[in-house]
Each structure stands twice: as structure tokens, then as C-alpha cells.
Amino acid sequence: MTIDRAAIIGLGLLGGSIGLAIKARGLDIATTGWDRDPAVRAKAAERELVGQVCDTAADAVTDADLVILCVPVGAMGDAARELAPGLSPHAIISDVGSSKAAVAAALAAALPSACIIPAHPVAGTEQSGPEAGFATLFAGRWCIITPPDGVDPAALAALSDFWTALGSKVELMDAAHHDLVLAVTSHIPHLIAYTIVGTASDLEDVTQSEVIKYSAGGFRDFTRIAASDPVMWRDVFLTNKGAVLEMLGRFSEDLTALQRAIRSGDGDTLFDLFTRTRAIRRQVIEQGQDDERPDFGRDH
Ligand code: NAP
């Protein structure tokens, strides 16, 4: 099974980056695209994110071997219903959504007879929209594919090869396990960033200008995450509710233990935890997941 034609639905950061990566890597895949917003379609055409920007979702998916939905997770079902009239019976339907069990269910309900193989490239930035995409977004990053039971092995191999050709490292995972892992590695950290930035801006005895002026003291790095797209992240928390609440319960217990350690002057507990977390940072760097230069390589 080969992918000669790919349709990208949703031409923001993820959709645009897929189109640009296909082009930059010289893959022999014709690309079409559609977004519900005419202004996004116009910008996508101007930036040549895909070979052809179509006026309807059905036109975009006509004759496509692979259709990738790159819309917020709460919009997957609507987008799938919109494209259904143009879908080829042989097409693989995939997506890039940040939560997987809810998206798999929404796609299966919208396209009951289609070959659906959900996926999540674990790659992104805090920017969104058709100007945000870039060709190297997936290079060296993981793409987690969550194949349903009974998946066609040839279709799964074609999708894995597609992501490998974009520069990603592919991992297969059960959707529920994906949601648990991503709750702790991505969703809870975003929730913490949203909370700390929100809390700091609500404080009455520290002015907003002081928060911004002295932001280099740790706060600044949270603001990058807390600047992430509000629609995308609202949908992530609403569609990965169970795993997020489970991990949040665990996190709250650990936070309470730290609170107790600080109150009782238990320096050993603080020191032991901070030593363990420093080792985690070393492992992240050793596995090529971040820049090893101090302070993310910023100029000082
Ligand atoms: P984005 O830049 O905001 O792009 C999404 C695009 O989809 C927007 O142009 C949006 O248009 C459009 N859209 C919304 N509903 C639609 C519909 N029903 N039909 C067609 N188009 C629709 O978002 P993104 O960052 O690329 O995220 C897309 C997906 O990737 C999400 O599911 C997200 O969870 C996942 N993801 C994101 C990241 C990340 O770091 N950003 C990383 C990995 C995976 P409007 O502006 O009109 O709503």
C-alpha cells in the first residue's frame, strides 16, 4: 500500500507543518488541504502549505490515500462528517490530536466503515495558525500511533512509513495508555503553567508589572507554555478528562507532601526530590529531547 496523495484537513500549525515537511523532504506525495476558515485557506495557499487548497473538505479528500485531520480534538467528529462525501473507500483516515481514545471514538462514529488509525506526533510549539507551521517540526520527534484492534497491517505500515519519512520516530501504543502517559508528560504540565501564570496575574500584593519585570526567575518559562492555543487546550482537557483527573489526584498528593516538608523544615525530603528531578532533566537531554545548553541556549 503506497500513499501517493494526502489530504490535510485543518491548515494550522500541525497541518501546515505536515504539508511543508512533505514538500521539503521531496516525498512523492501530492497534497491537498482544506480548513473551515476562508482566511486560513487564503494564507495556506499563499504560503503553499499544500499543493492545492480546496474550497470544500469533500473536494480535498477526493482520491486521497491518506486523510489527516489536524483540527482541535473537539472538532474531529464535525470535520470527519464534513469530508465524508468525498472519501475514497480505500483511504486511511488519521489525525494528529493530542488525546486519542476520545478522538478514535469520534472518528469511528462519524466514519463507521472507514479505515481509521489515530496518531499523535509529539511535536509542537505554543504558536498556532497557518503562519506557524514549519517543515522541520517532526524531525527527530516521536509520533505515537494508536491502532485499533483488527487494523489492516498494510495500512498501519503505510502510516508508520509516512511518519518515518517526515523524520519522526514511530511508536505504537494503546489509546488509553497514550492518554495516561500524555496526561503526565504534557497535559498536567500545561495545566500547571496555566495555573501559575493565572495565579501570579491575580495576586493583589504583587503588581502585574513586577510579575512581568522579574519573569526570568522561572515564571518566564511557564508563560511560554501558558501561551498555547486556548481552543486546543480546552479540548484536550475535556477529551482526556479521566486520565488528567487521575494524574492530577496523584500530583495534588505529592504537592501536599512538599507543602508539609516545607512547613516542618524537612530539608531532606526537598533535597532528595530535587536531586531525582535533576537526573530526569539529564535523561531528557541524553535522549535528544532538548537542548543541553544552559537556560535552553538563550543569549545572556
Ligand atoms: P491550529 O494551529 O489552531 O490549527 C487548527 C486549524 O483547524 C485552525 O485553522 C482551525 O480553524 C481549523 N479548524 C477548527 N475546526 C475545524 C473544522 N471543524 N473543520 C476544519 N478546520 C477546522 O492548531 P494545531 O496546533 O495545528 O492543532 C491541531 C491538532 O493538533 C489538535 O488536535 C492538537 O491537539 C494537535 N496537536 C497540537 C500540537 C501543538 O503543540 N500545537 C502538538 C501535537 C498535536 P479556526 O481557527 O477557524 O478554528
Coordinates of C-alpha atoms and ligand atoms in Angstrom, one line a residue:
M1 CA 0.0 0.0 0.0
T2 CA 1.5 3.3 -1.0
I3 CA 0.5 6.9 -0.2
D4 CA 0.5 8.9 -3.4
R5 CA -2.0 11.5 -2.3
A6 CA -2.5 13.0 1.1
A7 CA -5.3 15.4 2.2
I8 CA -4.8 17.6 5.2
I9 CA -7.9 18.9 7.0
G10 CA -7.1 21.9 9.2
L11 CA -4.2 24.1 8.0
G12 CA -2.8 25.4 11.2
L13 CA 0.5 24.6 13.0
L14 CA 0.3 20.8 12.6
G15 CA -1.5 20.7 9.2
G16 CA 0.8 23.3 7.7
S17 CA 3.9 21.6 9.1
I18 CA 2.9 18.3 7.5
G19 CA 2.4 19.9 4.1
L20 CA 5.7 21.8 4.3
A21 CA 7.6 18.7 5.6
I22 CA 6.3 16.5 2.6
K23 CA 7.5 19.2 0.2
A24 CA 10.8 19.9 1.9
R25 CA 11.7 16.2 2.1
G26 CA 10.9 15.8 -1.6
L27 CA 8.3 13.0 -0.9
D28 CA 6.5 11.7 -3.9
I29 CA 3.1 12.6 -2.4
A30 CA 0.6 15.1 -3.9
T31 CA -1.0 17.2 -1.2
T32 CA -4.4 18.8 -0.9
G33 CA -5.8 20.7 2.0
W34 CA -8.9 22.4 3.5
D35 CA -9.7 24.5 6.5
R36 CA -13.1 25.8 7.5
D37 CA -11.8 29.3 7.8
P38 CA -11.5 31.1 4.3
A39 CA -8.8 33.4 5.7
V40 CA -6.8 30.3 6.8
R41 CA -7.3 28.8 3.3
A42 CA -6.0 32.0 1.7
K43 CA -2.9 32.2 3.9
A44 CA -2.3 28.4 3.3
A45 CA -2.4 29.0 -0.4
E46 CA -0.1 32.0 -0.1
R47 CA 2.5 30.0 1.9
E48 CA 2.0 26.9 -0.3
L49 CA 1.4 24.7 2.7
V50 CA -0.1 22.1 0.4
G51 CA -0.1 21.6 -3.4
Q52 CA -3.8 22.6 -3.7
V53 CA -6.0 24.3 -1.2
C54 CA -9.6 23.2 -2.0
D55 CA -12.9 25.0 -1.3
T56 CA -14.6 22.1 0.4
A57 CA -13.5 19.2 2.6
A58 CA -15.0 16.7 0.2
D59 CA -13.0 18.1 -2.7
A60 CA -9.8 18.0 -0.7
V61 CA -10.2 14.3 0.2
T62 CA -11.2 13.1 -3.3
D63 CA -8.8 10.3 -4.4
A64 CA -6.6 10.8 -1.3
D65 CA -4.9 7.6 0.0
L66 CA -4.4 9.3 3.4
V67 CA -6.5 11.9 5.1
I68 CA -5.1 13.5 8.2
L69 CA -7.3 15.6 10.4
C70 CA -5.4 18.4 12.0
V71 CA -8.2 20.2 13.8
P72 CA -8.7 20.7 17.6
V73 CA -9.7 17.4 19.2
G74 CA -13.2 18.6 19.9
A75 CA -13.8 19.3 16.2
M76 CA -12.6 15.9 14.9
G77 CA -16.2 14.5 14.5
D78 CA -17.5 17.5 12.7
A79 CA -14.6 17.7 10.4
A80 CA -14.9 13.9 9.6
R81 CA -18.6 14.3 8.8
E82 CA -17.8 17.3 6.5
L83 CA -15.3 15.3 4.4
A84 CA -17.2 12.0 4.3
P85 CA -19.0 12.6 1.0
G86 CA -15.7 12.8 -0.9
L87 CA -13.9 10.0 0.8
S88 CA -12.4 7.1 -1.2
P89 CA -13.3 3.7 0.3
H90 CA -9.5 2.8 0.3
A91 CA -8.4 5.9 2.2
I92 CA -6.6 5.7 5.6
I93 CA -8.1 8.2 8.0
S94 CA -5.7 9.5 10.6
D95 CA -5.3 12.6 12.8
V96 CA -2.8 14.4 15.0
G97 CA -4.9 15.0 18.0
S98 CA -3.4 15.3 21.5
S99 CA -5.8 12.9 23.1
K100 CA -6.5 9.6 21.5
A101 CA -9.4 7.5 23.0
A102 CA -12.0 10.3 22.6
V103 CA -10.8 11.1 19.1
A104 CA -10.8 7.4 18.0
A105 CA -14.4 7.2 19.2
A106 CA -15.5 10.4 17.5
L107 CA -13.9 9.3 14.2
A108 CA -15.4 5.9 14.4
A109 CA -18.9 7.4 15.0
A110 CA -18.5 9.8 12.1
L111 CA -17.0 7.3 9.6
P112 CA -18.2 3.9 10.7
S113 CA -16.8 1.9 7.7
A114 CA -13.5 3.8 7.2
C115 CA -10.0 2.5 7.9
I116 CA -9.2 4.7 10.9
I117 CA -5.7 4.8 12.5
P118 CA -5.3 7.6 15.0
A119 CA -1.9 9.1 15.7
H120 CA -0.2 11.9 17.7
P121 CA 3.0 13.5 16.7
V122 CA 4.5 14.6 20.0
A123 CA 5.8 17.8 18.5
G124 CA 4.5 21.3 18.6
T125 CA 5.0 24.9 19.8
E126 CA 2.9 27.5 21.6
Q127 CA 2.1 29.1 18.2
S128 CA -0.9 28.3 16.1
G129 CA -2.5 29.1 12.8
P130 CA -1.4 28.9 9.1
E131 CA 1.7 31.1 9.6
A132 CA 3.0 28.9 12.5
G133 CA 3.9 25.7 10.5
F134 CA 7.5 24.8 9.6
A135 CA 9.0 21.9 7.7
T136 CA 11.3 20.5 10.5
L137 CA 8.7 20.3 13.2
F138 CA 8.6 16.5 13.2
A139 CA 12.4 15.8 12.7
G140 CA 13.6 13.5 15.5
R141 CA 10.3 13.7 17.4
W142 CA 8.1 10.8 18.4
C143 CA 4.9 10.0 16.6
I144 CA 2.7 7.8 18.7
I145 CA 0.3 5.7 16.5
T146 CA -2.7 4.1 18.4
P147 CA -4.0 1.4 16.0
P148 CA -7.4 0.0 16.8
D149 CA -7.9 -3.8 17.2
G150 CA -8.1 -5.6 13.9
V151 CA -6.3 -2.8 12.0
D152 CA -5.2 -3.6 8.4
P153 CA -1.4 -4.3 8.8
A154 CA -0.7 -2.9 5.4
A155 CA -2.4 0.4 6.2
L156 CA -0.6 0.6 9.6
A157 CA 2.7 0.0 7.8
A158 CA 1.9 2.7 5.3
L159 CA 1.1 5.2 8.0
S160 CA 4.2 4.3 10.0
D161 CA 6.3 4.7 6.9
F162 CA 4.7 8.1 6.2
W163 CA 5.7 9.5 9.6
T164 CA 9.2 8.0 9.4
A165 CA 9.6 9.7 6.0
L166 CA 8.7 13.0 7.8
G167 CA 11.6 12.4 10.1
S168 CA 9.7 11.1 13.1
K169 CA 10.4 8.1 15.3
V170 CA 7.3 5.9 15.4
E171 CA 5.9 4.1 18.5
L172 CA 2.7 2.0 18.7
M173 CA 0.6 2.3 21.8
D174 CA -2.9 1.5 23.1
A175 CA -5.0 4.7 23.0
A176 CA -5.9 4.5 26.8
H177 CA -2.2 4.2 27.7
H178 CA -1.3 7.1 25.4
D179 CA -3.8 9.2 27.2
L180 CA -2.3 8.4 30.6
V181 CA 1.3 8.9 29.5
L182 CA 0.5 12.2 27.8
A183 CA -1.6 13.4 30.8
V184 CA 1.5 13.3 32.9
T185 CA 4.1 14.4 30.3
S186 CA 2.1 17.2 28.6
H187 CA -1.4 17.8 29.8
I188 CA -0.7 18.3 33.5
P189 CA 2.4 20.5 32.9
H190 CA 0.2 22.7 30.7
L191 CA -2.4 22.8 33.5
I192 CA 0.3 23.8 36.0
A193 CA 1.6 26.5 33.7
Y194 CA -1.9 27.9 33.1
T195 CA -2.5 27.9 36.8
I196 CA 0.8 29.5 37.9
V197 CA 0.5 32.3 35.3
G198 CA -3.1 32.8 36.2
T199 CA -2.4 32.9 39.9
A200 CA 0.5 35.3 39.5
S201 CA -1.6 37.7 37.4
D202 CA -4.4 37.6 40.1
L203 CA -2.1 38.4 43.1
E204 CA -3.1 41.7 44.8
D205 CA 0.1 42.4 46.7
V206 CA 2.5 41.8 43.8
T207 CA 1.7 44.0 40.8
Q208 CA 1.4 42.7 37.3
S209 CA 4.3 44.9 36.2
E210 CA 6.5 43.2 38.9
V211 CA 5.5 39.8 37.7
I212 CA 6.5 40.6 34.1
K213 CA 9.6 42.6 35.1
Y214 CA 11.1 39.8 37.2
S215 CA 9.7 37.0 35.0
A216 CA 13.2 35.5 34.3
G217 CA 13.0 33.8 37.7
G218 CA 11.3 30.7 36.4
F219 CA 7.9 32.4 35.6
R220 CA 9.1 33.2 32.1
D221 CA 9.4 29.6 31.1
F222 CA 5.8 28.9 32.3
T223 CA 4.5 31.8 30.2
R224 CA 5.7 30.1 27.0
I225 CA 3.5 27.0 27.8
A226 CA 0.7 29.1 29.1
A227 CA 0.6 31.0 25.8
S228 CA -0.5 27.8 24.0
D229 CA -3.7 27.8 21.9
P230 CA -6.8 28.2 24.2
V231 CA -9.2 26.2 21.9
M232 CA -6.7 23.3 21.5
W233 CA -6.1 23.0 25.3
R234 CA -9.7 23.4 26.3
D235 CA -10.5 20.5 24.1
V236 CA -7.5 18.4 25.4
F237 CA -8.8 18.7 29.0
L238 CA -12.4 18.0 28.0
T239 CA -11.5 14.9 26.0
N240 CA -8.8 13.4 28.3
K241 CA -10.8 14.0 31.5
G242 CA -10.3 10.6 33.1
A243 CA -6.5 10.4 32.7
V244 CA -5.9 14.0 33.6
L245 CA -8.0 13.8 36.8
E246 CA -6.3 10.6 37.8
M247 CA -2.8 12.2 37.4
L248 CA -4.0 15.4 38.9
G249 CA -5.0 13.5 42.1
R250 CA -1.6 12.0 42.3
F251 CA 0.1 15.4 41.7
S252 CA -2.1 17.0 44.4
E253 CA -0.9 14.4 46.9
D254 CA 2.7 15.0 46.0
L255 CA 2.2 18.7 46.3
T256 CA 0.6 18.4 49.7
A257 CA 3.6 16.2 50.8
L258 CA 6.0 19.0 49.7
Q259 CA 3.9 21.6 51.5
R260 CA 4.2 19.5 54.6
A261 CA 8.0 19.2 54.1
I262 CA 8.4 23.0 53.8
R263 CA 6.2 23.7 56.8
S264 CA 8.1 21.2 59.0
G265 CA 11.5 22.2 57.8
D266 CA 12.2 18.8 56.3
G267 CA 15.1 19.7 54.0
D268 CA 16.0 16.1 53.3
T269 CA 12.7 15.5 51.5
L270 CA 13.2 18.6 49.4
F271 CA 16.8 17.8 48.6
D272 CA 16.0 14.1 47.7
L273 CA 13.2 15.1 45.3
F274 CA 15.3 17.9 43.7
T275 CA 18.2 15.5 43.2
R276 CA 15.9 13.0 41.5
T277 CA 14.3 15.6 39.2
R278 CA 17.7 16.9 38.2
A279 CA 18.6 13.4 37.0
I280 CA 15.4 13.3 34.9
R281 CA 16.5 16.5 33.1
R282 CA 19.8 14.8 32.3
Q283 CA 18.0 11.9 30.8
V284 CA 15.8 14.1 28.7
I285 CA 18.9 15.7 27.2
E286 CA 20.7 12.4 26.8
Q287 CA 17.7 11.1 24.8
G288 CA 17.9 14.1 22.5
Q289 CA 14.6 15.6 23.7
D290 CA 16.0 19.0 24.5
D291 CA 19.0 21.4 24.0
E292 CA 21.8 20.8 26.5
R293 CA 22.9 24.4 26.7
P294 CA 22.1 26.2 29.9
D295 CA 18.8 28.1 30.0
F296 CA 17.7 26.5 26.7
G297 CA 20.6 28.2 24.9
R298 CA 19.3 31.7 25.3
D299 CA 21.8 34.6 24.8
H300 CA 22.8 36.2 28.1
Ligands
NAP1 P1 -4.2 25.3 14.9 O1 -2.9 25.9 14.5 O2 -5.2 26.2 15.7 O3 -4.9 24.8 13.6 C1 -6.2 24.1 13.6 C2 -7.0 24.6 12.4 O4 -8.2 23.8 12.3 C3 -7.4 26.1 12.5 O5 -7.2 26.8 11.3 C4 -8.9 25.9 12.8 O6 -9.7 27.0 12.3 C5 -9.2 24.7 12.0 N1 -10.5 24.0 12.3 C6 -11.2 24.0 13.5 N2 -12.3 23.3 13.4 C7 -12.3 22.8 12.2 C8 -13.3 22.0 11.4 N3 -14.4 21.5 12.0 N4 -13.0 21.8 10.2 C9 -11.9 22.2 9.5 N5 -11.0 23.0 10.1 C10 -11.2 23.3 11.4 O7 -4.0 24.0 15.8 P2 -2.8 23.0 15.8 O8 -1.8 23.4 16.9 O9 -2.3 22.7 14.4 O10 -3.5 21.7 16.4 C11 -4.2 20.8 15.6 C12 -4.3 19.5 16.3 O11 -3.0 19.0 16.6 C13 -5.1 19.5 17.6 O12 -5.9 18.3 17.7 C14 -4.0 19.4 18.6 O13 -4.4 18.7 19.8 C15 -2.9 18.6 17.9 N6 -1.5 18.8 18.3 C16 -1.1 20.1 18.6 C17 0.2 20.3 19.0 C18 0.7 21.7 19.3 O14 1.7 21.8 20.0 N7 0.1 22.7 18.9 C19 1.1 19.2 19.1 C20 0.7 17.9 18.8 C21 -0.7 17.8 18.4 P3 -10.3 28.1 13.3 O15 -9.2 28.9 13.6 O16 -11.4 28.8 12.5 O17 -10.9 27.4 14.5

